[in-house]
Amino acid sequence: MKSKIYEVDSIDGYNKWYGQETLHPLVTVIDIKESPEWLNGATLRYGLYGIFLKQGAGCSARYGREKYDYQEGTIVTHAPGEVFTVEWDEKLPMPPSRGLLFHPDLLYGTSLGKKIKDYSFFDYGDHESLHLSKAERTVIMALMDQIETEMQHAIDKHSQTLITDTIALMLDYCLRYYDRQFITRHKVNSDILTAFHQQLREYFVSGHPERNGLPTVAYFADKACLSPNYFGDLISKESGTTAQRHIQDAVIERSKQLLVETRLPVSEIAYQLGFEYPQHFSRLFKSRTGMTPNAYRLTA
């Protein structure tokens, strides 16, 4: 039986779930020490941005059939449009957490609004959460305190800027901490990069391109059981270049091989590589090599 889907699309509505006063219509900082019983097993669809610092173990989120347990000091983020299910063991006390939620409308006309999409971790899966040290948790908690203090001030012409600038600072710290986490997981990430290169080679010699077209970052992310954003960031940090660039590199290398070792027309090579239109292949090839495919064939 499917659980009911609850829309999380207003700050006031979310505050009411926890009996908390709404100090600002577009942002809230909330301390969750106990959740309503109906929330256990409920499916939530977010219309807000959310940043939650879990301060204890025992709570989990489920996406479809997969379930992920939060550790103490874990940051979980949610973006508008996300759907997930919250569960916890009713025999145990609900682990406390602290959350910052803000409505997209808060960002209109602000510098944060222009760069919110740069914070790709909002689209990471929950199993790709950020795990903080004690010192890092202290920083995040202090910034939440600062936002809460500003919310208690009467709204004036400075409120939006002060609040969004503090949120941006918190998000920048999260970026720093994710960079640290990528570094400390170098061995695992290096293995993922190696597997990615192997899968790229296999893809282009397997006949997949003709049947399924050019591969996407999402295709390889799925093979690694990661979200596309997390996978892309991991590859960039591990290799210094984007996952899309790696895919293009594989296309160019395979095309050079076919141009030199076969007499296939350029259009046929383009189709074998997964291009729908040969001119798109020729354009990419020239942009990467400085010459057309035919010119490369003549000089190779």
PDB file of C-alpha atoms in Angstrom:
ATOM      1  CA  MET A   1       0.000   0.000   0.000  1.00  0.00           C
ATOM      2  CA  LYS A   2       1.386   3.362  -1.020  1.00  0.00           C
ATOM      3  CA  SER A   3       1.953   5.911   1.708  1.00  0.00           C
ATOM      4  CA  LYS A   4       0.251   9.276   1.468  1.00  0.00           C
ATOM      5  CA  ILE A   5       2.323  12.026  -0.129  1.00  0.00           C
ATOM      6  CA  TYR A   6       2.594  15.211   1.933  1.00  0.00           C
ATOM      7  CA  GLU A   7       3.512  18.429   0.162  1.00  0.00           C
ATOM      8  CA  VAL A   8       6.276  20.409   1.899  1.00  0.00           C
ATOM      9  CA  ASP A   9       5.733  23.650   0.037  1.00  0.00           C
ATOM     10  CA  SER A  10       5.287  26.366   2.666  1.00  0.00           C
ATOM     11  CA  ILE A  11       7.357  27.467   5.636  1.00  0.00           C
ATOM     12  CA  ASP A  12       4.294  28.074   7.772  1.00  0.00           C
ATOM     13  CA  GLY A  13       2.888  24.622   7.025  1.00  0.00           C
ATOM     14  CA  TYR A  14       6.169  22.948   7.970  1.00  0.00           C
ATOM     15  CA  ASN A  15       6.445  24.967  11.189  1.00  0.00           C
ATOM     16  CA  LYS A  16       2.935  23.886  12.167  1.00  0.00           C
ATOM     17  CA  TRP A  17       3.923  20.215  11.950  1.00  0.00           C
ATOM     18  CA  TYR A  18       6.329  20.861  14.822  1.00  0.00           C
ATOM     19  CA  GLY A  19       4.310  23.466  16.713  1.00  0.00           C
ATOM     20  CA  GLN A  20       6.800  26.208  15.923  1.00  0.00           C
ATOM     21  CA  GLU A  21       5.991  29.875  15.377  1.00  0.00           C
ATOM     22  CA  THR A  22       6.580  31.275  11.897  1.00  0.00           C
ATOM     23  CA  LEU A  23       8.954  34.224  12.247  1.00  0.00           C
ATOM     24  CA  HIS A  24       9.557  34.695   8.512  1.00  0.00           C
ATOM     25  CA  PRO A  25       7.253  33.482   5.710  1.00  0.00           C
ATOM     26  CA  LEU A  26      10.096  32.257   3.484  1.00  0.00           C
ATOM     27  CA  VAL A  27      12.680  30.754   5.845  1.00  0.00           C
ATOM     28  CA  THR A  28      12.838  28.815   9.094  1.00  0.00           C
ATOM     29  CA  VAL A  29      15.353  27.168  11.383  1.00  0.00           C
ATOM     30  CA  ILE A  30      13.778  24.295  13.219  1.00  0.00           C
ATOM     31  CA  ASP A  31      14.961  22.017  16.012  1.00  0.00           C
ATOM     32  CA  ILE A  32      13.444  18.571  15.620  1.00  0.00           C
ATOM     33  CA  LYS A  33      13.490  16.646  18.874  1.00  0.00           C
ATOM     34  CA  GLU A  34      10.277  14.753  18.302  1.00  0.00           C
ATOM     35  CA  SER A  35       8.287  14.223  15.108  1.00  0.00           C
ATOM     36  CA  PRO A  36       4.543  13.580  14.778  1.00  0.00           C
ATOM     37  CA  GLU A  37       3.724   9.875  14.623  1.00  0.00           C
ATOM     38  CA  TRP A  38       2.009  10.177  11.243  1.00  0.00           C
ATOM     39  CA  LEU A  39       5.324  11.300   9.714  1.00  0.00           C
ATOM     40  CA  ASN A  40       6.892   7.877  10.259  1.00  0.00           C
ATOM     41  CA  GLY A  41       6.614   6.117   6.902  1.00  0.00           C
ATOM     42  CA  ALA A  42       5.132   9.177   5.194  1.00  0.00           C
ATOM     43  CA  THR A  43       6.313  10.282   1.761  1.00  0.00           C
ATOM     44  CA  LEU A  44       7.272  13.940   1.460  1.00  0.00           C
ATOM     45  CA  ARG A  45       7.461  15.986  -1.727  1.00  0.00           C
ATOM     46  CA  TYR A  46       9.578  19.095  -1.246  1.00  0.00           C
ATOM     47  CA  GLY A  47       8.760  22.500  -2.699  1.00  0.00           C
ATOM     48  CA  LEU A  48      11.449  24.034  -0.477  1.00  0.00           C
ATOM     49  CA  TYR A  49      15.199  23.868  -0.118  1.00  0.00           C
ATOM     50  CA  GLY A  50      16.203  22.001   3.024  1.00  0.00           C
ATOM     51  CA  ILE A  51      19.471  21.463   4.898  1.00  0.00           C
ATOM     52  CA  PHE A  52      19.228  19.072   7.840  1.00  0.00           C
ATOM     53  CA  LEU A  53      21.974  18.320  10.350  1.00  0.00           C
ATOM     54  CA  LYS A  54      21.238  14.941  11.908  1.00  0.00           C
ATOM     55  CA  GLN A  55      22.634  14.786  15.416  1.00  0.00           C
ATOM     56  CA  GLY A  56      21.971  11.143  16.135  1.00  0.00           C
ATOM     57  CA  ALA A  57      21.626   7.772  14.453  1.00  0.00           C
ATOM     58  CA  GLY A  58      18.428   5.806  14.038  1.00  0.00           C
ATOM     59  CA  CYS A  59      16.583   7.726  11.327  1.00  0.00           C
ATOM     60  CA  SER A  60      16.567   6.740   7.681  1.00  0.00           C
ATOM     61  CA  ALA A  61      15.254   7.901   4.351  1.00  0.00           C
ATOM     62  CA  ARG A  62      14.023   5.611   1.617  1.00  0.00           C
ATOM     63  CA  TYR A  63      14.077   6.278  -2.123  1.00  0.00           C
ATOM     64  CA  GLY A  64      12.024   3.521  -3.735  1.00  0.00           C
ATOM     65  CA  ARG A  65      13.370   0.234  -2.359  1.00  0.00           C
ATOM     66  CA  GLU A  66      16.716   1.621  -1.177  1.00  0.00           C
ATOM     67  CA  LYS A  67      17.175   2.707   2.415  1.00  0.00           C
ATOM     68  CA  TYR A  68      19.937   4.817   3.886  1.00  0.00           C
ATOM     69  CA  ASP A  69      20.731   5.254   7.573  1.00  0.00           C
ATOM     70  CA  TYR A  70      21.906   8.612   8.837  1.00  0.00           C
ATOM     71  CA  GLN A  71      24.980   8.751  11.011  1.00  0.00           C
ATOM     72  CA  GLU A  72      25.555  11.281  13.747  1.00  0.00           C
ATOM     73  CA  GLY A  73      26.765  14.551  12.281  1.00  0.00           C
ATOM     74  CA  THR A  74      25.320  13.931   8.826  1.00  0.00           C
ATOM     75  CA  ILE A  75      24.085  16.745   6.596  1.00  0.00           C
ATOM     76  CA  VAL A  76      21.247  15.896   4.241  1.00  0.00           C
ATOM     77  CA  THR A  77      19.988  18.362   1.640  1.00  0.00           C
ATOM     78  CA  HIS A  78      16.744  18.512  -0.306  1.00  0.00           C
ATOM     79  CA  ALA A  79      15.788  20.604  -3.314  1.00  0.00           C
ATOM     80  CA  PRO A  80      12.358  21.526  -4.685  1.00  0.00           C
ATOM     81  CA  GLY A  81      10.875  18.562  -6.522  1.00  0.00           C
ATOM     82  CA  GLU A  82      12.477  15.829  -4.399  1.00  0.00           C
ATOM     83  CA  VAL A  83      10.329  13.008  -3.046  1.00  0.00           C
ATOM     84  CA  PHE A  84      11.417  10.721  -0.213  1.00  0.00           C
ATOM     85  CA  THR A  85      10.098   8.653   2.675  1.00  0.00           C
ATOM     86  CA  VAL A  86      11.189   9.097   6.297  1.00  0.00           C
ATOM     87  CA  GLU A  87      11.259   6.132   8.683  1.00  0.00           C
ATOM     88  CA  TRP A  88      12.481   5.498  12.208  1.00  0.00           C
ATOM     89  CA  ASP A  89      12.220   2.764  14.804  1.00  0.00           C
ATOM     90  CA  GLU A  90       9.300   3.724  17.048  1.00  0.00           C
ATOM     91  CA  LYS A  91      10.828   1.685  19.879  1.00  0.00           C
ATOM     92  CA  LEU A  92      13.689   4.179  19.994  1.00  0.00           C
ATOM     93  CA  PRO A  93      13.551   7.938  20.565  1.00  0.00           C
ATOM     94  CA  MET A  94      13.549  10.054  17.411  1.00  0.00           C
ATOM     95  CA  PRO A  95      17.137  11.248  16.853  1.00  0.00           C
ATOM     96  CA  PRO A  96      17.344  15.048  17.184  1.00  0.00           C
ATOM     97  CA  SER A  97      18.166  17.141  14.159  1.00  0.00           C
ATOM     98  CA  ARG A  98      18.276  20.763  13.177  1.00  0.00           C
ATOM     99  CA  GLY A  99      17.050  22.020   9.862  1.00  0.00           C
ATOM    100  CA  LEU A 100      17.137  25.127   7.718  1.00  0.00           C
ATOM    101  CA  LEU A 101      14.354  25.398   5.162  1.00  0.00           C
ATOM    102  CA  PHE A 102      13.866  28.212   2.689  1.00  0.00           C
ATOM    103  CA  HIS A 103      11.425  28.890  -0.121  1.00  0.00           C
ATOM    104  CA  PRO A 104      12.744  29.528  -3.658  1.00  0.00           C
ATOM    105  CA  ASP A 105      10.973  32.910  -3.549  1.00  0.00           C
ATOM    106  CA  LEU A 106      13.480  34.037  -0.888  1.00  0.00           C
ATOM    107  CA  LEU A 107      16.222  33.962  -3.534  1.00  0.00           C
ATOM    108  CA  TYR A 108      14.630  36.235  -6.141  1.00  0.00           C
ATOM    109  CA  GLY A 109      16.846  39.216  -6.908  1.00  0.00           C
ATOM    110  CA  THR A 110      19.731  37.994  -4.709  1.00  0.00           C
ATOM    111  CA  SER A 111      23.262  36.899  -5.532  1.00  0.00           C
ATOM    112  CA  LEU A 112      22.434  33.473  -4.076  1.00  0.00           C
ATOM    113  CA  GLY A 113      19.546  33.167  -6.514  1.00  0.00           C
ATOM    114  CA  LYS A 114      21.990  33.529  -9.411  1.00  0.00           C
ATOM    115  CA  LYS A 115      24.268  30.749  -8.197  1.00  0.00           C
ATOM    116  CA  ILE A 116      21.992  28.340  -6.324  1.00  0.00           C
ATOM    117  CA  LYS A 117      22.342  25.802  -9.157  1.00  0.00           C
ATOM    118  CA  ASP A 118      26.100  25.766  -8.560  1.00  0.00           C
ATOM    119  CA  TYR A 119      25.496  23.893  -5.293  1.00  0.00           C
ATOM    120  CA  SER A 120      25.142  20.530  -7.018  1.00  0.00           C
ATOM    121  CA  PHE A 121      24.951  18.634  -3.711  1.00  0.00           C
ATOM    122  CA  PHE A 122      21.262  19.565  -3.461  1.00  0.00           C
ATOM    123  CA  ASP A 123      20.719  16.877  -6.091  1.00  0.00           C
ATOM    124  CA  TYR A 124      22.889  14.212  -4.441  1.00  0.00           C
ATOM    125  CA  GLY A 125      21.228  11.061  -3.172  1.00  0.00           C
ATOM    126  CA  ASP A 126      20.877  10.534   0.576  1.00  0.00           C
ATOM    127  CA  HIS A 127      23.532   7.794   0.494  1.00  0.00           C
ATOM    128  CA  GLU A 128      25.886  10.535  -0.756  1.00  0.00           C
ATOM    129  CA  SER A 129      25.332  12.697   2.312  1.00  0.00           C
ATOM    130  CA  LEU A 130      27.982  14.873   3.930  1.00  0.00           C
ATOM    131  CA  HIS A 131      29.524  13.583   7.176  1.00  0.00           C
ATOM    132  CA  LEU A 132      30.880  16.338   9.416  1.00  0.00           C
ATOM    133  CA  SER A 133      33.540  16.430  12.084  1.00  0.00           C
ATOM    134  CA  LYS A 134      32.692  17.981  15.446  1.00  0.00           C
ATOM    135  CA  ALA A 135      34.399  21.252  14.445  1.00  0.00           C
ATOM    136  CA  GLU A 136      32.512  21.344  11.148  1.00  0.00           C
ATOM    137  CA  ARG A 137      29.202  20.755  12.918  1.00  0.00           C
ATOM    138  CA  THR A 138      29.974  23.711  15.179  1.00  0.00           C
ATOM    139  CA  VAL A 139      30.385  25.992  12.149  1.00  0.00           C
ATOM    140  CA  ILE A 140      27.100  24.895  10.580  1.00  0.00           C
ATOM    141  CA  MET A 141      25.220  25.231  13.872  1.00  0.00           C
ATOM    142  CA  ALA A 142      26.624  28.753  14.389  1.00  0.00           C
ATOM    143  CA  LEU A 143      25.398  29.830  10.946  1.00  0.00           C
ATOM    144  CA  MET A 144      21.937  28.418  11.687  1.00  0.00           C
ATOM    145  CA  ASP A 145      21.982  30.396  14.952  1.00  0.00           C
ATOM    146  CA  GLN A 146      22.863  33.530  12.990  1.00  0.00           C
ATOM    147  CA  ILE A 147      19.953  33.021  10.588  1.00  0.00           C
ATOM    148  CA  GLU A 148      17.601  32.345  13.496  1.00  0.00           C
ATOM    149  CA  THR A 149      18.717  35.572  15.201  1.00  0.00           C
ATOM    150  CA  GLU A 150      18.053  37.543  12.026  1.00  0.00           C
ATOM    151  CA  MET A 151      14.596  35.956  11.681  1.00  0.00           C
ATOM    152  CA  GLN A 152      13.701  37.317  15.117  1.00  0.00           C
ATOM    153  CA  HIS A 153      14.426  40.835  13.894  1.00  0.00           C
ATOM    154  CA  ALA A 154      11.553  42.743  12.311  1.00  0.00           C
ATOM    155  CA  ILE A 155      11.646  42.279   8.533  1.00  0.00           C
ATOM    156  CA  ASP A 156      13.171  45.309   6.816  1.00  0.00           C
ATOM    157  CA  LYS A 157      15.021  46.120   3.587  1.00  0.00           C
ATOM    158  CA  HIS A 158      18.164  44.397   4.870  1.00  0.00           C
ATOM    159  CA  SER A 159      16.551  41.115   5.939  1.00  0.00           C
ATOM    160  CA  GLN A 160      16.636  39.290   2.615  1.00  0.00           C
ATOM    161  CA  THR A 161      20.288  40.136   1.929  1.00  0.00           C
ATOM    162  CA  LEU A 162      21.504  39.268   5.423  1.00  0.00           C
ATOM    163  CA  ILE A 163      19.659  35.952   5.484  1.00  0.00           C
ATOM    164  CA  THR A 164      20.555  34.837   1.948  1.00  0.00           C
ATOM    165  CA  ASP A 165      24.201  35.864   2.378  1.00  0.00           C
ATOM    166  CA  THR A 166      24.402  33.709   5.516  1.00  0.00           C
ATOM    167  CA  ILE A 167      22.749  30.806   3.716  1.00  0.00           C
ATOM    168  CA  ALA A 168      25.272  31.220   0.890  1.00  0.00           C
ATOM    169  CA  LEU A 169      28.108  31.129   3.426  1.00  0.00           C
ATOM    170  CA  MET A 170      26.713  27.900   4.866  1.00  0.00           C
ATOM    171  CA  LEU A 171      26.480  26.370   1.397  1.00  0.00           C
ATOM    172  CA  ASP A 172      30.067  27.417   0.648  1.00  0.00           C
ATOM    173  CA  TYR A 173      31.207  25.662   3.820  1.00  0.00           C
ATOM    174  CA  CYS A 174      29.313  22.564   2.672  1.00  0.00           C
ATOM    175  CA  LEU A 175      31.235  22.728  -0.623  1.00  0.00           C
ATOM    176  CA  ARG A 176      34.508  22.882   1.317  1.00  0.00           C
ATOM    177  CA  TYR A 177      33.506  19.940   3.498  1.00  0.00           C
ATOM    178  CA  TYR A 178      32.446  17.897   0.470  1.00  0.00           C
ATOM    179  CA  ASP A 179      35.858  18.587  -1.098  1.00  0.00           C
ATOM    180  CA  ARG A 180      37.435  17.218   2.080  1.00  0.00           C
ATOM    181  CA  GLN A 181      35.158  14.181   1.935  1.00  0.00           C
ATOM    182  CA  PHE A 182      36.077  13.482  -1.694  1.00  0.00           C
ATOM    183  CA  ILE A 183      39.769  13.608  -0.730  1.00  0.00           C
ATOM    184  CA  THR A 184      39.399  11.260   2.242  1.00  0.00           C
ATOM    185  CA  ARG A 185      37.551   8.801  -0.014  1.00  0.00           C
ATOM    186  CA  HIS A 186      40.266   8.901  -2.684  1.00  0.00           C
ATOM    187  CA  LYS A 187      40.786   5.121  -2.871  1.00  0.00           C
ATOM    188  CA  VAL A 188      37.088   4.389  -3.427  1.00  0.00           C
ATOM    189  CA  ASN A 189      36.737   7.307  -5.852  1.00  0.00           C
ATOM    190  CA  SER A 190      39.831   6.229  -7.779  1.00  0.00           C
ATOM    191  CA  ASP A 191      38.285   2.794  -8.258  1.00  0.00           C
ATOM    192  CA  ILE A 192      35.094   4.431  -9.569  1.00  0.00           C
ATOM    193  CA  LEU A 193      37.139   6.495 -12.051  1.00  0.00           C
ATOM    194  CA  THR A 194      38.974   3.380 -13.251  1.00  0.00           C
ATOM    195  CA  ALA A 195      35.676   1.528 -13.704  1.00  0.00           C
ATOM    196  CA  PHE A 196      34.270   4.529 -15.597  1.00  0.00           C
ATOM    197  CA  HIS A 197      37.146   4.424 -18.095  1.00  0.00           C
ATOM    198  CA  GLN A 198      36.705   0.677 -18.563  1.00  0.00           C
ATOM    199  CA  GLN A 199      32.953   1.056 -19.092  1.00  0.00           C
ATOM    200  CA  LEU A 200      33.577   3.826 -21.632  1.00  0.00           C
ATOM    201  CA  ARG A 201      35.880   1.601 -23.667  1.00  0.00           C
ATOM    202  CA  GLU A 202      33.423  -1.287 -23.538  1.00  0.00           C
ATOM    203  CA  TYR A 203      30.509   0.934 -24.531  1.00  0.00           C
ATOM    204  CA  PHE A 204      32.097   2.083 -27.786  1.00  0.00           C
ATOM    205  CA  VAL A 205      33.195  -1.362 -28.969  1.00  0.00           C
ATOM    206  CA  SER A 206      30.008  -3.183 -27.967  1.00  0.00           C
ATOM    207  CA  GLY A 207      27.487  -1.886 -30.491  1.00  0.00           C
ATOM    208  CA  HIS A 208      25.669   0.071 -27.770  1.00  0.00           C
ATOM    209  CA  PRO A 209      26.058   3.450 -29.525  1.00  0.00           C
ATOM    210  CA  GLU A 210      24.187   2.330 -32.650  1.00  0.00           C
ATOM    211  CA  ARG A 211      21.340   0.945 -30.549  1.00  0.00           C
ATOM    212  CA  ASN A 212      21.190   3.512 -27.756  1.00  0.00           C
ATOM    213  CA  GLY A 213      23.056   6.595 -28.959  1.00  0.00           C
ATOM    214  CA  LEU A 214      25.811   8.490 -27.201  1.00  0.00           C
ATOM    215  CA  PRO A 215      26.153   7.587 -23.519  1.00  0.00           C
ATOM    216  CA  THR A 216      25.246  10.146 -20.879  1.00  0.00           C
ATOM    217  CA  VAL A 217      26.790  10.947 -17.533  1.00  0.00           C
ATOM    218  CA  ALA A 218      23.586   9.597 -15.964  1.00  0.00           C
ATOM    219  CA  TYR A 219      24.172   6.225 -17.673  1.00  0.00           C
ATOM    220  CA  PHE A 220      27.556   5.748 -15.997  1.00  0.00           C
ATOM    221  CA  ALA A 221      26.348   7.232 -12.703  1.00  0.00           C
ATOM    222  CA  ASP A 222      23.646   4.570 -12.604  1.00  0.00           C
ATOM    223  CA  LYS A 223      26.263   1.857 -13.111  1.00  0.00           C
ATOM    224  CA  ALA A 224      28.149   3.239 -10.110  1.00  0.00           C
ATOM    225  CA  CYS A 225      24.889   3.455  -8.088  1.00  0.00           C
ATOM    226  CA  LEU A 226      25.397   7.210  -7.678  1.00  0.00           C
ATOM    227  CA  SER A 227      23.344  10.261  -8.556  1.00  0.00           C
ATOM    228  CA  PRO A 228      24.463  12.040 -11.770  1.00  0.00           C
ATOM    229  CA  ASN A 229      25.509  15.176  -9.869  1.00  0.00           C
ATOM    230  CA  TYR A 230      27.562  13.310  -7.272  1.00  0.00           C
ATOM    231  CA  PHE A 231      29.153  11.110  -9.935  1.00  0.00           C
ATOM    232  CA  GLY A 232      30.011  14.152 -12.058  1.00  0.00           C
ATOM    233  CA  ASP A 233      31.551  16.004  -9.116  1.00  0.00           C
ATOM    234  CA  LEU A 234      33.493  12.913  -8.053  1.00  0.00           C
ATOM    235  CA  ILE A 235      34.964  12.446 -11.547  1.00  0.00           C
ATOM    236  CA  SER A 236      35.855  16.149 -11.809  1.00  0.00           C
ATOM    237  CA  LYS A 237      37.608  16.222  -8.438  1.00  0.00           C
ATOM    238  CA  GLU A 238      39.393  12.909  -9.011  1.00  0.00           C
ATOM    239  CA  SER A 239      40.570  13.577 -12.571  1.00  0.00           C
ATOM    240  CA  GLY A 240      40.544  17.353 -12.978  1.00  0.00           C
ATOM    241  CA  THR A 241      38.087  17.274 -15.866  1.00  0.00           C
ATOM    242  CA  THR A 242      34.366  16.650 -16.281  1.00  0.00           C
ATOM    243  CA  ALA A 243      32.681  13.316 -16.874  1.00  0.00           C
ATOM    244  CA  GLN A 244      31.248  14.736 -20.104  1.00  0.00           C
ATOM    245  CA  ARG A 245      34.772  15.571 -21.261  1.00  0.00           C
ATOM    246  CA  HIS A 246      35.834  11.976 -20.557  1.00  0.00           C
ATOM    247  CA  ILE A 247      32.947  10.771 -22.723  1.00  0.00           C
ATOM    248  CA  GLN A 248      33.979  13.120 -25.525  1.00  0.00           C
ATOM    249  CA  ASP A 249      37.597  11.928 -25.210  1.00  0.00           C
ATOM    250  CA  ALA A 250      36.411   8.349 -25.673  1.00  0.00           C
ATOM    251  CA  VAL A 251      34.365   9.375 -28.724  1.00  0.00           C
ATOM    252  CA  ILE A 252      37.369  11.066 -30.325  1.00  0.00           C
ATOM    253  CA  GLU A 253      39.747   8.184 -29.616  1.00  0.00           C
ATOM    254  CA  ARG A 254      37.329   5.624 -31.027  1.00  0.00           C
ATOM    255  CA  SER A 255      36.620   7.795 -34.078  1.00  0.00           C
ATOM    256  CA  LYS A 256      40.353   8.177 -34.819  1.00  0.00           C
ATOM    257  CA  GLN A 257      40.704   4.408 -34.691  1.00  0.00           C
ATOM    258  CA  LEU A 258      37.824   3.906 -37.127  1.00  0.00           C
ATOM    259  CA  LEU A 259      39.072   6.640 -39.472  1.00  0.00           C
ATOM    260  CA  VAL A 260      42.518   5.077 -39.696  1.00  0.00           C
ATOM    261  CA  GLU A 261      41.689   1.362 -39.596  1.00  0.00           C
ATOM    262  CA  THR A 262      38.572   1.287 -41.806  1.00  0.00           C
ATOM    263  CA  ARG A 263      37.345   2.818 -45.050  1.00  0.00           C
ATOM    264  CA  LEU A 264      33.897   3.529 -43.629  1.00  0.00           C
ATOM    265  CA  PRO A 265      32.354   6.840 -44.716  1.00  0.00           C
ATOM    266  CA  VAL A 266      32.421   9.551 -42.047  1.00  0.00           C
ATOM    267  CA  SER A 267      28.636   9.430 -41.859  1.00  0.00           C
ATOM    268  CA  GLU A 268      28.715   5.696 -41.043  1.00  0.00           C
ATOM    269  CA  ILE A 269      31.375   6.244 -38.384  1.00  0.00           C
ATOM    270  CA  ALA A 270      29.196   8.942 -36.850  1.00  0.00           C
ATOM    271  CA  TYR A 271      26.248   6.547 -36.647  1.00  0.00           C
ATOM    272  CA  GLN A 272      28.418   3.802 -35.143  1.00  0.00           C
ATOM    273  CA  LEU A 273      29.510   6.248 -32.459  1.00  0.00           C
ATOM    274  CA  GLY A 274      25.896   7.062 -31.568  1.00  0.00           C
ATOM    275  CA  PHE A 275      25.437  10.405 -33.321  1.00  0.00           C
ATOM    276  CA  GLU A 276      22.007  11.038 -34.784  1.00  0.00           C
ATOM    277  CA  TYR A 277      23.389  13.572 -37.253  1.00  0.00           C
ATOM    278  CA  PRO A 278      26.861  13.182 -38.877  1.00  0.00           C
ATOM    279  CA  GLN A 279      27.441  16.942 -38.873  1.00  0.00           C
ATOM    280  CA  HIS A 280      27.312  16.925 -35.056  1.00  0.00           C
ATOM    281  CA  PHE A 281      30.143  14.390 -35.030  1.00  0.00           C
ATOM    282  CA  SER A 282      32.177  16.394 -37.541  1.00  0.00           C
ATOM    283  CA  ARG A 283      31.692  19.558 -35.512  1.00  0.00           C
ATOM    284  CA  LEU A 284      32.859  17.882 -32.289  1.00  0.00           C
ATOM    285  CA  PHE A 285      35.812  16.243 -34.015  1.00  0.00           C
ATOM    286  CA  LYS A 286      37.020  19.528 -35.495  1.00  0.00           C
ATOM    287  CA  SER A 287      36.569  21.413 -32.233  1.00  0.00           C
ATOM    288  CA  ARG A 288      38.720  18.840 -30.436  1.00  0.00           C
ATOM    289  CA  THR A 289      41.390  18.114 -33.065  1.00  0.00           C
ATOM    290  CA  GLY A 290      41.488  21.245 -35.221  1.00  0.00           C
ATOM    291  CA  MET A 291      40.678  19.337 -38.426  1.00  0.00           C
ATOM    292  CA  THR A 292      37.762  17.585 -40.057  1.00  0.00           C
ATOM    293  CA  PRO A 293      37.458  13.784 -39.906  1.00  0.00           C
ATOM    294  CA  ASN A 294      38.333  13.496 -43.616  1.00  0.00           C
ATOM    295  CA  ALA A 295      41.383  15.717 -43.188  1.00  0.00           C
ATOM    296  CA  TYR A 296      42.527  13.609 -40.235  1.00  0.00           C
ATOM    297  CA  ARG A 297      42.128  10.420 -42.291  1.00  0.00           C
ATOM    298  CA  LEU A 298      44.279  11.846 -45.068  1.00  0.00           C
ATOM    299  CA  THR A 299      47.087  12.902 -42.747  1.00  0.00           C
ATOM    300  CA  ALA A 300      47.077   9.861 -40.406  1.00  0.00           C
TER     301      ALA A 300
END
